[in-house]
Coordinates of C-alpha atoms in Angstrom, one line a residue:
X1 CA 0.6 3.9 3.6
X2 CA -1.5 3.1 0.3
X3 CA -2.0 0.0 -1.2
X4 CA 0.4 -0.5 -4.5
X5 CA -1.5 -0.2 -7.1
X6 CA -0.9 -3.6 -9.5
X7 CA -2.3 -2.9 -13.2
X8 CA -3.0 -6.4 -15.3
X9 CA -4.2 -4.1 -18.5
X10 CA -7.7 -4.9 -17.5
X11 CA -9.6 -2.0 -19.1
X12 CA -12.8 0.1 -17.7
X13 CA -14.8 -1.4 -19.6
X14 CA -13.8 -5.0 -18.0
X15 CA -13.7 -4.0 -14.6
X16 CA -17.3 -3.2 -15.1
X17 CA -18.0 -6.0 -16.7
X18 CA -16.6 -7.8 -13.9
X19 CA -18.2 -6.1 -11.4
X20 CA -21.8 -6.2 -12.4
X21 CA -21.3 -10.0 -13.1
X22 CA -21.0 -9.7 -8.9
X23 CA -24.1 -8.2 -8.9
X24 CA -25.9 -10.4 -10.7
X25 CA -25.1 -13.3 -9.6
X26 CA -25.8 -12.3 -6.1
X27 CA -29.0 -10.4 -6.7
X28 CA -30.2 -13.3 -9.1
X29 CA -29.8 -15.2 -5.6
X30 CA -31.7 -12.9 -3.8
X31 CA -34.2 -12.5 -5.4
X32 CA -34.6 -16.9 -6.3
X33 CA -34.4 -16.2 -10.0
X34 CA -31.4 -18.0 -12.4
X35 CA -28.9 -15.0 -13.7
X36 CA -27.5 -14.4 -16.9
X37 CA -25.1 -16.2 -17.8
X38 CA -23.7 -14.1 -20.8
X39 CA -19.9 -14.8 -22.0
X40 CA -17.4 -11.7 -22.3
X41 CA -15.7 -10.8 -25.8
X42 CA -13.0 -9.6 -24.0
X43 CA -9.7 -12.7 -23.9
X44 CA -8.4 -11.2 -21.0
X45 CA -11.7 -12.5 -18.8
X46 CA -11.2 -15.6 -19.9
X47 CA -7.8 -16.2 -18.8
X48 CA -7.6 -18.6 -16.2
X49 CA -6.7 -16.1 -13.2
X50 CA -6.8 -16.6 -9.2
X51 CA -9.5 -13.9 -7.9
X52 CA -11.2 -12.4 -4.1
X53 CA -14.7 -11.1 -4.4
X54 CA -14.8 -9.0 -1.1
X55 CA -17.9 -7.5 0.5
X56 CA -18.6 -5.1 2.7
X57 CA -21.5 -3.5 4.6
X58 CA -20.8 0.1 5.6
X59 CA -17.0 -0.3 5.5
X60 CA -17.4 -3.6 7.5
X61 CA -16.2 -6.7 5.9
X62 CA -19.6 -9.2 5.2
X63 CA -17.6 -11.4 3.4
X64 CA -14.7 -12.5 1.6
X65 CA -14.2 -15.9 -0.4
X66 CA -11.6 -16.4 -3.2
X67 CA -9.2 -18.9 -5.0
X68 CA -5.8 -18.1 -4.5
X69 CA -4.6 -19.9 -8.2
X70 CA -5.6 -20.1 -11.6
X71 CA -8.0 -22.6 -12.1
X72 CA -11.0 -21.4 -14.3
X73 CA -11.4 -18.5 -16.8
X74 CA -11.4 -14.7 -14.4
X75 CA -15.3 -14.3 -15.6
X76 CA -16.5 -17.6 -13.8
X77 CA -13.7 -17.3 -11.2
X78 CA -15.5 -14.1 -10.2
X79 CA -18.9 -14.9 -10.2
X80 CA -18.4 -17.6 -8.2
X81 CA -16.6 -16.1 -5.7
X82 CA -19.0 -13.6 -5.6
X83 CA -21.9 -16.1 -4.0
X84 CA -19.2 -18.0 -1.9
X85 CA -18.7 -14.5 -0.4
X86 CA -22.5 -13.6 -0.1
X87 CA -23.5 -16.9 1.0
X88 CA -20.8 -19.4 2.2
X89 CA -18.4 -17.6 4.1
X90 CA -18.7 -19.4 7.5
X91 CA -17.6 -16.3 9.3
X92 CA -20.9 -14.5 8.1
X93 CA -24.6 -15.2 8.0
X94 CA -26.3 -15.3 4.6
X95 CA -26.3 -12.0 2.7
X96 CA -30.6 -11.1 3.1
X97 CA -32.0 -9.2 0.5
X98 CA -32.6 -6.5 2.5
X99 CA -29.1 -5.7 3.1
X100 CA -27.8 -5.6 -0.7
X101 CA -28.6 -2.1 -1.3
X102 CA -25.7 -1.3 1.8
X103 CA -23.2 -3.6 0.0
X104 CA -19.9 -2.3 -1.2
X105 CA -18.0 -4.5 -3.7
X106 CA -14.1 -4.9 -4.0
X107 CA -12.4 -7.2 -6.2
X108 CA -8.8 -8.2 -6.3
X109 CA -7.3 -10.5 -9.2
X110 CA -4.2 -11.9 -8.5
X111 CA -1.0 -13.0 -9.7
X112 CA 0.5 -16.1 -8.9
X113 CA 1.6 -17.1 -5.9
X114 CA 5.5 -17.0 -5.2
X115 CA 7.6 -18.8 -2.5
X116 CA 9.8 -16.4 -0.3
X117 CA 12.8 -17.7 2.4
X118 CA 13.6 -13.8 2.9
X119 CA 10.6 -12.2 4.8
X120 CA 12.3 -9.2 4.6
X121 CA 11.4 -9.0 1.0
X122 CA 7.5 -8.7 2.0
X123 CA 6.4 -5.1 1.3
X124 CA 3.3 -3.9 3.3
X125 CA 0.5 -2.6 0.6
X126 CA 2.4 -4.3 -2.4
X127 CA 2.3 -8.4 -1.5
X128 CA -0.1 -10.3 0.1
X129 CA 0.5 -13.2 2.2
X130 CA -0.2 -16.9 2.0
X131 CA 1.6 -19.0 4.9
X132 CA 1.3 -22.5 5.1
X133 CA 2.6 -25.1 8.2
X134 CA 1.7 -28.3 8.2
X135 CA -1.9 -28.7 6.5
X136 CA -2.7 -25.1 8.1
X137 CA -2.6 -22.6 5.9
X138 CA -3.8 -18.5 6.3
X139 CA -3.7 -16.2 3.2
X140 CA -4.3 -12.2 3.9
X141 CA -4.8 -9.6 0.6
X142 CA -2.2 -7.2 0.3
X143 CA -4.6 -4.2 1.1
X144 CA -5.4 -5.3 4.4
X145 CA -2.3 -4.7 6.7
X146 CA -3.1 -1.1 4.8
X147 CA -6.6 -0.9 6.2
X148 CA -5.1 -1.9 9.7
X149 CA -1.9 0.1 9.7
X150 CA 0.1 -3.2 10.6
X151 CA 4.2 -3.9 10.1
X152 CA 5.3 -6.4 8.1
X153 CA 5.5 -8.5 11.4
X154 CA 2.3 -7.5 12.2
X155 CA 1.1 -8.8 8.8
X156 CA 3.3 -11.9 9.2
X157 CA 1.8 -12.5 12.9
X158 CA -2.2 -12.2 11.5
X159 CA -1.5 -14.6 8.4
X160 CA -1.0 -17.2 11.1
X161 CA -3.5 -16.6 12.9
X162 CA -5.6 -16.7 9.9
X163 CA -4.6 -20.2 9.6
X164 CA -4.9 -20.8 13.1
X165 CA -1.6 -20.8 14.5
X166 CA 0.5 -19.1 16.7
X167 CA 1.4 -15.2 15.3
X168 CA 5.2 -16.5 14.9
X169 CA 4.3 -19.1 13.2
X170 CA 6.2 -17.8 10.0
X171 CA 9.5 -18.2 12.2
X172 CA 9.1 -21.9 12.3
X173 CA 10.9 -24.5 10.6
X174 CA 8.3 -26.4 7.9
X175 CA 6.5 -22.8 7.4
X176 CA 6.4 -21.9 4.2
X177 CA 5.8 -18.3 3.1
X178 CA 4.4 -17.1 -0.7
X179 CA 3.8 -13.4 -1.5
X180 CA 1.3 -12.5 -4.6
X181 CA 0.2 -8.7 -5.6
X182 CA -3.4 -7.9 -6.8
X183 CA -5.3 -5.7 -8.6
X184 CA -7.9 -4.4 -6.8
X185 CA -10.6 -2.7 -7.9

């Protein structure tokens, strides 16, 4: 199964742009120097848009940070995600200079969220997940029950465990359940 592909008209020319603003940012950090801090032409970048920055060091995940809504302009939504996931994900140590030439960058803009009561709706490599219980919440990408080859219970099962609750979770009463797609690139 392949992940849905989810097109937001973003052209070459500002997935590139968005992607090297990842790598200056982080290298800028590296490397104790201030970046750039050019602003795009482009409209589109600075619509307010929720956005992952996802890295990864020889097909492992190093780190993963994002905000699930819409609150600043895609450019600055991506470059700060971008050092949140090189240096503030508390799953990972401190991206090191030495490991950035190893680093893989994936980024996934995303639409808003929408609340489900039918999980049967959930369609593995098209939505991701966000489940919330109680002030718990877990929130998975859509391309990563792809990477895993999980169900859509599966999927269901590791969002709660995500947010640190029991895999059937979503079952409960006072879960709620909101699907997104992405564009990942």
């Amino acid at each position: 199964m392949n992940h849905e592909v989810v097109d937001f008209g973003l052209t070459a020319k500002e997935k590139e742009y968005l992607r090297d603003q990842v790598k200056v940012v982080i290298k800028a950090r590296l490397e104790s120097v201030e970046a750039s801090d050019e602003k795009p032409e482009s409209a589109v970048l600075k619509e307010k848009r929720g956005a992952f920055v996802t890295l990864k060091k020889n097909g492992e995940l190093r780190g993963c940070i994002g905000y699930i809504e819409a609150y600043k302009p895609l450019y600055q939504t991506i470059r700060e995600m971008a050092l949140a996931a090189a240096f503030n994900d508390p799953r990972f140590p401190q991206l090191e200079l030495k490991e950035w030439p190893e680093i893989e960058v994936e980024l996934s803009v995303l639409t808003p969220l929408r609340e489900i009561d039918d999980p049967d709706i959930i369609e593995v490599g098209k939505h991701g997940l966000l489940i919330r219980h109680g002030a718990s919440s877990g929130l998975l990408l859509p391309q990563v029950p792809v990477e895993y080859g999980w169900s859509r219970e599966e999927f269901l099962a590791h969002t709660c465990n995500k947010a640190g609750l029991a895999p059937e979770c979503w079952r409960r009463s006072g879960s709620k359940i909101y699907i997104f797609s992405a564009e990942i690139f």
